[in-house]
Short mmCIF file of C-alpha atoms and ligand atoms in Angstrom, two decimals:
data_model
loop_
_atom_site.label_atom_id
_atom_site.label_comp_id
_atom_site.label_asym_id
_atom_site.label_seq_id
_atom_site.Cartn_x
_atom_site.Cartn_y
_atom_site.Cartn_z
CA UNK L 1 -76.80 -41.45 92.51
CA UNK L 2 -74.15 -42.87 94.80
CA UNK L 3 -72.02 -39.84 95.59
CA UNK L 4 -73.21 -36.34 96.49
CA UNK L 5 -73.68 -33.78 93.69
CA UNK L 6 -70.94 -31.67 95.25
CA UNK L 7 -68.39 -34.45 95.38
CA UNK L 8 -69.31 -35.62 91.90
CA UNK L 9 -68.58 -32.12 90.57
CA UNK L 10 -65.28 -32.08 92.46
CA UNK L 11 -64.09 -35.49 91.24
CA UNK L 12 -65.02 -34.39 87.71
CA UNK L 13 -62.31 -31.73 87.84
CA UNK L 14 -59.33 -33.83 88.83
CA UNK L 15 -56.42 -31.68 90.00
CA UNK L 16 -53.65 -30.83 87.56
CA UNK L 17 -51.10 -32.48 89.82
CA UNK L 18 -53.17 -35.68 89.71
CA UNK L 19 -53.55 -35.48 85.91
CA UNK L 20 -49.80 -35.11 85.51
CA UNK L 21 -49.23 -38.00 87.86
CA UNK L 22 -51.50 -40.20 85.76
CA UNK L 23 -49.90 -39.05 82.52
CA UNK L 24 -46.53 -39.85 84.09
CA UNK L 25 -47.60 -43.38 84.97
CA UNK L 26 -48.65 -43.98 81.34
CA UNK L 27 -45.45 -42.55 79.95
CA UNK L 28 -43.27 -44.49 82.37
CA UNK L 29 -44.94 -47.69 81.18
CA UNK L 30 -44.45 -46.78 77.54
CA UNK L 31 -40.94 -45.24 77.61
CA UNK L 32 -39.39 -46.71 80.78
CA UNK L 33 -39.25 -44.89 84.14
CA UNK L 34 -35.67 -43.71 83.57
CA UNK L 35 -36.75 -41.85 80.42
CA UNK L 36 -39.54 -39.86 82.06
CA UNK L 37 -38.62 -36.73 84.03
CA UNK L 38 -41.29 -36.36 86.64
CA UNK L 39 -41.35 -32.93 88.31
CA UNK L 40 -45.06 -33.06 89.07
CA UNK L 41 -45.27 -34.01 92.74
CA UNK L 42 -43.96 -32.35 95.90
CA UNK L 43 -42.92 -35.73 97.26
CA UNK L 44 -39.48 -35.25 98.89
CA UNK L 45 -36.92 -37.54 97.27
CA UNK L 46 -34.47 -37.46 100.21
CA UNK L 47 -34.70 -40.24 102.76
CA UNK L 48 -35.44 -39.23 106.38
CA UNK L 49 -32.37 -38.37 108.50
CA UNK L 50 -30.66 -41.40 110.14
CA UNK L 51 -31.70 -40.13 113.56
CA UNK L 52 -35.36 -40.54 112.58
CA UNK L 53 -34.92 -44.29 112.03
CA UNK L 54 -32.90 -44.62 115.25
CA UNK L 55 -35.61 -43.00 117.39
CA UNK L 56 -38.35 -44.79 115.48
CA UNK L 57 -36.78 -48.19 116.27
CA UNK L 58 -36.39 -47.23 119.91
CA UNK L 59 -40.01 -46.12 120.21
CA UNK L 60 -41.34 -49.07 118.24
CA UNK L 61 -39.75 -51.48 120.72
CA UNK L 62 -41.41 -49.82 123.73
CA UNK L 63 -43.65 -52.49 125.29
CA UNK L 64 -45.03 -50.35 128.15
CA UNK L 65 -48.71 -50.88 128.91
CA UNK L 66 -51.03 -48.44 127.15
CA UNK L 67 -48.51 -47.37 124.50
CA UNK L 68 -51.12 -47.84 121.77
CA UNK L 69 -54.17 -46.57 123.66
CA UNK L 70 -56.40 -43.56 123.04
CA UNK L 71 -54.90 -40.35 124.39
CA UNK L 72 -56.00 -36.73 124.91
CA UNK L 73 -57.28 -35.46 121.55
CA UNK L 74 -54.71 -32.62 121.57
CA UNK L 75 -51.90 -35.20 121.76
CA UNK L 76 -49.42 -36.36 124.40
CA UNK L 77 -48.58 -33.62 126.86
CA UNK L 78 -44.84 -34.49 126.63
CA UNK L 79 -44.93 -34.03 122.86
CA UNK L 80 -46.77 -30.72 123.14
CA UNK L 81 -44.32 -29.58 125.80
CA UNK L 82 -41.40 -30.36 123.47
CA UNK L 83 -43.03 -28.43 120.63
CA UNK L 84 -43.84 -25.55 123.01
CA UNK L 85 -40.20 -25.38 124.17
CA UNK L 86 -39.00 -25.43 120.59
CA UNK L 87 -41.33 -22.59 119.54
CA UNK L 88 -40.41 -20.53 122.60
CA UNK L 89 -36.84 -20.44 121.29
CA UNK L 90 -37.98 -19.14 117.89
CA UNK L 91 -40.17 -16.25 118.98
CA UNK L 92 -40.46 -13.58 121.65
CA UNK L 93 -43.24 -15.51 123.38
CA UNK L 94 -43.32 -18.47 125.74
CA UNK L 95 -45.48 -21.40 124.72
CA UNK L 96 -46.98 -24.13 126.88
CA UNK L 97 -48.61 -27.45 125.92
CA UNK L 98 -51.94 -25.60 126.14
CA UNK L 99 -50.99 -23.67 122.99
CA UNK L 100 -50.36 -26.79 120.89
CA UNK L 101 -52.54 -29.40 119.17
CA UNK L 102 -50.83 -32.33 117.44
CA UNK L 103 -52.41 -33.13 114.07
CA UNK L 104 -52.38 -35.46 111.08
CA UNK L 105 -49.94 -33.36 109.05
CA UNK L 106 -50.30 -29.75 107.96
CA UNK L 107 -53.35 -30.69 105.90
CA UNK L 108 -55.05 -32.03 109.02
CA UNK L 109 -53.99 -28.92 110.93
CA UNK L 110 -55.48 -26.58 108.32
CA UNK L 111 -58.77 -28.45 108.32
CA UNK L 112 -58.98 -28.34 112.10
CA UNK L 113 -58.29 -24.59 112.24
CA UNK L 114 -60.78 -23.80 109.46
CA UNK L 115 -63.50 -25.98 110.95
CA UNK L 116 -62.95 -24.28 114.29
CA UNK L 117 -63.25 -20.69 113.09
CA UNK L 118 -65.50 -20.64 110.01
CA UNK L 119 -69.20 -19.93 109.91
CA UNK L 120 -70.88 -20.59 106.54
CA UNK L 121 -70.15 -17.66 104.23
CA UNK L 122 -67.08 -16.47 106.11
CA UNK L 123 -64.29 -15.43 103.79
CA UNK L 124 -60.69 -16.56 103.82
CA UNK L 125 -58.27 -14.38 101.85
CA UNK L 126 -55.71 -16.42 99.92
CA UNK L 127 -52.92 -14.79 97.91
CA UNK L 128 -52.47 -16.46 94.48
CA UNK L 129 -50.77 -18.51 93.26
CA UNK L 130 -51.52 -20.95 96.05
CA UNK L 131 -51.57 -24.60 97.09
CA UNK L 132 -54.84 -25.66 95.49
CA UNK L 133 -56.01 -27.83 98.36
CA UNK L 134 -56.68 -24.64 100.35
CA UNK L 135 -59.80 -23.93 98.32
CA UNK L 136 -61.18 -27.40 99.11
CA UNK L 137 -60.35 -27.07 102.79
CA UNK L 138 -62.15 -23.72 103.05
CA UNK L 139 -65.14 -25.15 101.18
CA UNK L 140 -65.23 -28.16 103.54
CA UNK L 141 -66.59 -25.85 106.25
CA UNK L 142 -68.85 -23.63 104.15
CA UNK L 143 -66.25 -20.87 103.88
CA UNK L 144 -65.56 -18.80 100.78
CA UNK L 145 -62.05 -18.41 99.35
CA UNK L 146 -61.24 -14.85 98.38
CA UNK L 147 -58.34 -15.25 95.96
CA UNK L 148 -56.20 -12.14 95.48
CA UNK L 149 -53.18 -11.27 93.35
CA UNK L 150 -49.63 -11.01 94.61
CA UNK L 151 -46.90 -8.77 93.17
CA UNK L 152 -45.08 -9.89 90.02
CA UNK L 153 -42.31 -11.34 92.21
CA UNK L 154 -45.02 -13.24 94.19
CA UNK L 155 -44.49 -11.18 97.33
CA UNK L 156 -47.62 -10.27 99.29
CA UNK L 157 -49.48 -7.26 97.94
CA UNK L 158 -50.88 -5.42 100.95
CA UNK L 159 -53.07 -3.15 98.80
CA UNK L 160 -54.85 -6.17 97.30
CA UNK L 161 -55.33 -7.61 100.79
CA UNK L 162 -56.74 -4.34 102.07
CA UNK L 163 -59.16 -4.16 99.14
CA UNK L 164 -60.37 -7.70 99.88
CA UNK L 165 -60.97 -7.20 103.61
CA UNK L 166 -64.60 -6.71 104.58
CA UNK L 167 -67.15 -7.57 107.23
CA UNK L 168 -67.14 -11.24 106.13
CA UNK L 169 -63.36 -11.68 106.35
CA UNK L 170 -62.51 -14.31 108.93
CA UNK L 171 -58.91 -15.09 108.09
CA UNK L 172 -56.02 -14.74 105.71
CA UNK L 173 -54.10 -17.86 104.83
CA UNK L 174 -50.43 -17.48 103.89
CA UNK L 175 -47.80 -20.08 103.12
CA UNK L 176 -44.16 -19.45 103.96
CA UNK L 177 -41.88 -20.65 102.27
CA UNK L 178 -44.29 -20.85 99.42
CA UNK L 179 -45.65 -23.61 97.22
CA UNK L 180 -45.61 -23.20 94.18
CA UNK L 181 -43.21 -20.22 93.92
CA UNK L 182 -40.52 -20.84 96.55
CA UNK L 183 -40.97 -17.25 97.76
CA UNK L 184 -39.98 -16.55 101.38
CA UNK L 185 -41.90 -13.68 102.98
CA UNK L 186 -39.84 -11.13 104.84
CA UNK L 187 -40.28 -10.10 108.47
CA UNK L 188 -40.88 -6.53 107.32
CA UNK L 189 -43.75 -7.50 104.98
CA UNK L 190 -45.33 -9.77 107.57
CA UNK L 191 -45.07 -7.03 110.19
CA UNK L 192 -46.94 -4.67 107.88
CA UNK L 193 -49.52 -7.39 107.25
CA UNK L 194 -49.92 -7.82 111.03
CA UNK L 195 -50.52 -4.08 111.46
CA UNK L 196 -53.09 -4.06 108.69
CA UNK L 197 -54.97 -6.98 110.21
CA UNK L 198 -54.90 -5.35 113.67
CA UNK L 199 -56.37 -2.18 112.23
CA UNK L 200 -59.24 -3.96 110.47
CA UNK L 201 -59.88 -6.33 113.37
CA UNK L 202 -60.40 -3.27 115.52
CA UNK L 203 -62.60 -1.64 112.94
CA UNK L 204 -64.87 -4.68 112.61
CA UNK L 205 -64.77 -5.55 116.31
CA UNK L 206 -63.80 -9.17 115.54
CA UNK L 207 -60.37 -10.68 115.03
CA UNK L 208 -59.25 -11.40 111.49
CA UNK L 209 -57.05 -14.45 111.96
CA UNK L 210 -53.71 -14.96 110.30
CA UNK L 211 -53.08 -18.61 109.47
CA UNK L 212 -49.52 -19.35 108.42
CA UNK L 213 -48.89 -22.71 106.75
CA UNK L 214 -45.18 -23.48 107.15
CA UNK L 215 -44.29 -27.10 106.31
CA UNK L 216 -41.24 -25.86 104.35
CA UNK L 217 -39.86 -23.60 107.09
CA UNK L 218 -36.60 -25.56 107.36
CA UNK L 219 -36.19 -26.00 103.60
CA UNK L 220 -34.74 -22.57 103.11
CA UNK L 221 -31.60 -21.34 101.38
CA UNK L 222 -28.77 -18.82 101.43
CA UNK L 223 -29.02 -18.19 105.17
CA UNK L 224 -32.65 -16.99 104.92
CA UNK L 225 -34.94 -17.75 107.85
CA UNK L 226 -38.68 -18.06 108.08
CA UNK L 227 -39.87 -15.19 110.34
CA UNK L 228 -42.03 -16.14 113.31
CA UNK L 229 -45.63 -15.23 112.66
CA UNK L 230 -46.14 -14.88 116.40
CA UNK L 231 -43.81 -11.87 116.54
CA UNK L 232 -45.92 -9.97 114.02
CA UNK L 233 -49.53 -10.61 114.99
CA UNK L 234 -51.38 -11.78 118.05
CA UNK L 235 -54.41 -13.40 116.39
CA UNK L 236 -52.31 -15.98 114.59
CA UNK L 237 -52.17 -19.73 114.06
CA UNK L 238 -49.09 -21.58 112.90
CA UNK L 239 -49.88 -24.81 111.06
CA UNK L 240 -47.03 -27.03 110.07
CA UNK L 241 -45.75 -30.57 109.77
CA UNK L 242 -42.68 -32.77 109.57
CA UNK L 243 -43.65 -34.04 106.11
CA UNK L 244 -41.05 -32.10 104.18
CA UNK L 245 -38.28 -31.30 106.65
CA UNK L 246 -37.99 -34.92 107.87
CA UNK L 247 -39.17 -36.41 104.53
CA UNK L 248 -41.99 -38.33 106.20
CA UNK L 249 -45.19 -37.16 104.44
CA UNK L 250 -46.69 -40.65 104.68
CA UNK L 251 -46.49 -40.60 108.47
CA UNK L 252 -49.03 -37.75 108.81
CA UNK L 253 -47.63 -35.79 111.72
CA UNK L 254 -47.86 -32.04 112.28
CA UNK L 255 -49.25 -29.51 114.70
CA UNK L 256 -51.14 -26.30 115.27
CA UNK L 257 -49.66 -23.64 117.54
CA UNK L 258 -51.83 -20.79 118.74
CA UNK L 259 -50.43 -17.42 119.76
CA UNK L 260 -50.07 -17.58 123.56
CA UNK L 261 -51.79 -14.18 123.86
CA UNK L 262 -54.60 -14.83 121.38
CA UNK L 263 -57.86 -13.26 122.51
CA UNK L 264 -60.38 -15.98 123.46
CA UNK L 265 -57.60 -18.55 123.36
CA UNK L 266 -59.31 -20.94 125.74
CA UNK L 267 -62.43 -21.34 123.65
CA UNK L 268 -60.34 -21.50 120.48
CA UNK L 269 -58.22 -24.32 121.96
CA UNK L 270 -61.33 -26.20 123.05
CA UNK L 271 -62.66 -25.82 119.52
CA UNK L 272 -59.45 -27.06 117.92
CA UNK L 273 -59.30 -30.11 120.16
CA UNK L 274 -62.95 -30.92 119.53
CA UNK L 275 -62.50 -30.53 115.76
CA UNK L 276 -59.42 -32.76 115.72
CA UNK L 277 -61.73 -35.39 117.20
CA UNK L 278 -64.93 -34.88 115.25
CA UNK L 279 -63.37 -34.50 111.82
CA UNK L 280 -62.41 -38.08 112.58
CA UNK L 281 -58.66 -37.80 113.14
CA UNK L 282 -59.30 -38.34 116.91
CA UNK L 283 -55.62 -37.67 117.56
CA UNK L 284 -52.35 -37.49 115.62
CA UNK L 285 -50.54 -40.85 115.15
CA UNK L 286 -49.19 -41.98 118.54
CA UNK L 287 -45.92 -43.50 117.39
CA UNK L 288 -44.95 -40.35 115.51
CA UNK L 289 -45.83 -38.23 118.54
CA UNK L 290 -43.29 -40.24 120.48
CA UNK L 291 -40.67 -39.87 117.77
CA UNK L 292 -40.74 -36.18 116.97
CA UNK L 293 -39.74 -34.66 120.35
CA UNK L 294 -36.20 -35.93 119.69
CA UNK L 295 -36.20 -34.52 116.17
CA UNK L 296 -37.42 -30.95 116.51
CA UNK L 297 -33.95 -29.57 115.81
CA UNK L 298 -33.25 -32.11 113.04
CA UNK L 299 -34.07 -31.85 109.36
CA UNK L 300 -32.96 -33.17 106.01
CA UNK L 301 -29.98 -31.36 104.57
CA UNK L 302 -31.58 -28.35 102.82
CA UNK L 303 -28.30 -27.63 101.02
CA UNK L 304 -29.00 -30.71 98.87
CA UNK L 305 -32.21 -29.08 97.61
CA UNK L 306 -30.36 -25.81 97.21
CA UNK L 307 -27.83 -27.53 94.94
CA UNK L 308 -30.66 -28.98 92.86
CA UNK L 309 -32.22 -25.53 92.65
CA UNK L 310 -28.92 -24.04 91.45
CA UNK L 311 -28.36 -26.64 88.73
CA UNK L 312 -31.95 -26.29 87.52
CA UNK L 313 -31.93 -22.49 87.60
CA UNK L 314 -28.62 -22.28 85.74
CA UNK L 315 -29.77 -24.70 83.04
CA UNK L 316 -33.14 -23.02 82.57
CA UNK L 317 -31.67 -19.55 82.51
CA UNK L 318 -29.25 -20.60 79.77
CA UNK L 319 -32.22 -22.02 77.86
CA UNK L 320 -34.00 -18.64 78.06
CA UNK L 321 -36.56 -19.32 80.80
CA UNK L 322 -37.59 -16.43 83.07
CA UNK L 323 -38.22 -16.94 86.78
CA UNK L 324 -37.64 -15.63 90.29
CA UNK L 325 -34.98 -17.65 92.06
CA UNK L 326 -36.73 -19.42 94.96
CA UNK L 327 -35.51 -18.79 98.50
CA UNK L 328 -37.00 -21.96 99.93
CA UNK L 329 -39.26 -25.02 99.49
CA UNK L 330 -38.40 -27.16 96.47
CA UNK L 331 -40.45 -25.56 93.71
CA UNK L 332 -39.62 -23.31 90.78
CA UNK L 333 -42.42 -21.36 89.08
CA UNK L 334 -41.09 -20.09 85.73
CA UNK L 335 -43.04 -18.04 83.22
CA UNK L 336 -44.47 -19.97 80.33
CA UNK L 337 -43.07 -18.43 77.11
CA UNK L 338 -46.63 -18.48 75.73
CA UNK L 339 -49.73 -17.26 77.57
CA UNK L 340 -51.32 -20.73 77.48
CA UNK L 341 -49.43 -22.55 80.23
CA UNK L 342 -51.43 -25.75 79.65
CA UNK L 343 -50.27 -25.89 76.04
CA UNK L 344 -46.70 -25.29 77.15
CA UNK L 345 -46.86 -28.04 79.75
CA UNK L 346 -48.19 -30.37 77.03
CA UNK L 347 -45.21 -29.47 74.84
CA UNK L 348 -42.87 -30.38 77.72
CA UNK L 349 -44.74 -33.67 78.06
CA UNK L 350 -43.74 -34.52 74.49
CA UNK L 351 -40.17 -34.50 75.83
CA UNK L 352 -41.35 -36.73 78.71
CA UNK L 353 -40.94 -33.79 81.11
CA UNK L 354 -43.82 -33.64 83.57
CA UNK L 355 -44.60 -30.31 85.23
CA UNK L 356 -47.86 -28.70 86.40
CA UNK L 357 -49.54 -25.72 84.70
CA UNK L 358 -49.67 -22.57 86.81
CA UNK L 359 -53.41 -22.51 86.12
CA UNK L 360 -53.63 -25.39 88.60
CA UNK L 361 -52.37 -23.03 91.32
CA UNK L 362 -54.30 -19.92 90.32
CA UNK L 363 -51.13 -18.65 88.60
CA UNK L 364 -51.75 -18.86 84.81
CA UNK L 365 -48.90 -18.05 82.44
CA UNK L 366 -46.49 -20.05 84.61
CA UNK L 367 -45.73 -23.67 85.36
CA UNK L 368 -44.43 -25.46 88.43
CA UNK L 369 -41.33 -27.62 88.57
CA UNK L 370 -41.06 -29.69 91.77
CA UNK L 371 -37.30 -30.28 91.90
CA UNK L 372 -37.36 -32.69 94.85
CA UNK L 373 -36.02 -35.33 92.44
CA UNK L 374 -32.64 -36.98 91.99
CA UNK L 375 -29.85 -34.97 90.38
CA UNK L 376 -29.81 -37.17 87.27
CA UNK L 377 -33.45 -36.35 86.51
CA UNK L 378 -32.65 -32.62 86.50
CA UNK L 379 -29.50 -33.02 84.40
CA UNK L 380 -31.09 -35.33 81.84
CA UNK L 381 -34.21 -33.16 81.53
CA UNK L 382 -32.38 -29.91 80.77
CA UNK L 383 -31.78 -30.63 77.04
CA UNK L 384 -35.53 -31.31 76.67
CA UNK L 385 -36.41 -28.05 78.45
CA UNK L 386 -34.05 -26.28 76.02
CA UNK L 387 -35.54 -27.91 72.91
CA UNK L 388 -39.10 -26.99 73.93
CA UNK L 389 -38.14 -23.37 74.63
CA UNK L 390 -36.58 -23.16 71.14
CA UNK L 391 -39.95 -24.04 69.60
CA UNK L 392 -41.41 -20.85 71.04
CA UNK L 393 -38.69 -18.22 70.59
C1 LIG G 1 -48.20 -25.54 101.10
C2 LIG G 1 -48.55 -26.87 101.62
N1 LIG G 1 -49.31 -26.96 102.71
C3 LIG G 1 -49.67 -28.14 103.24
C4 LIG G 1 -49.27 -29.31 102.65
C5 LIG G 1 -49.70 -30.60 103.28
O1 LIG G 1 -48.68 -31.08 104.08
P1 LIG G 1 -48.87 -32.41 104.97
O2 LIG G 1 -48.38 -33.54 104.13
O3 LIG G 1 -48.03 -32.19 106.16
O4 LIG G 1 -50.30 -32.51 105.28
C6 LIG G 1 -48.47 -29.28 101.51
C7 LIG G 1 -48.06 -30.52 100.84
O5 LIG G 1 -47.53 -30.56 99.77
C8 LIG G 1 -48.11 -28.03 100.98
O6 LIG G 1 -47.34 -27.92 99.88
#
């Protein structure tokens, strides 16, 4: 056999997002792209801010010697300094370049952190629903995902977390703002989570790490802010990227920031830098590392996504859908009116509306709408959403 048994089993269960994408391609061919309403992918539809192109052109025309050479595996020190300065403004702590590793997106960052900390059999607690790739990332390093329920409004359930913590717990992985629900965790809840983790870290004599995945931290509405994880817990990693807030997911640029006071920080940093190299990333893309220091305070206009959210929520509410109004990211996670979310998503497909079943995110009985699409797609899809709902009520 050509591929490993493990990978063969994994490719056999193609992700729901991928299945919807393929279904969409077929339907677009058959019915015309303008007649298919594709809400399946979290691919931002806004173009990057003008400033991004300006800085990109400037950096691309730099002909200095060594511009395209290998660099320290953690990334350029100037880039890490800029990120450190930026983070120092957002939390009570002061960061230095020695707290930062530049990575190939948030996905790269997560893999580097997990490879650094996991021994085979170590458990990572993940509140569901969740971004499905997490389970693969944990498995990449022999870890075990411990999936736990959240509250009905998708806020973190501390009791469930406490029940799941044990001697094998190495980390908890949270995502704020949240894919697929759009939930934004509050400072108060995160503070209580931090206290809980401190208590159990002390009890087990080993830190339980908090990993916070925050690529949507600037896509946030109604004056909400994404609380700094560093202010709530010392043994914490921030992993993030510029994929969503600058609309540049194809450019693969992100970073890991480690709490400046993390116990054993030096060995952790050495591990992260080594893993960035030996996973095969070597370092984050050089050109993007030169671009992003000028763009740390810049992002796409989140109010555009907020407007899309409002139009979608109003239309779906009128059609009888039930959901929690998202506070950030660009996803809505309504209840399916029937328990079988896959069947419901298939019914929407008959109207050429492509969404993803909640089952694909460990959240059955729901479905995900990625509303990072143009306004016309939302407006033209609403009558179809209404017709499908009418079949079930
Ligand atoms: C919650 C979450 N984490 C991580 C990622 C990966 O982001 P990146 O493209 O920066 O690797 C995504 C992408 O959709 C995501 O939704």
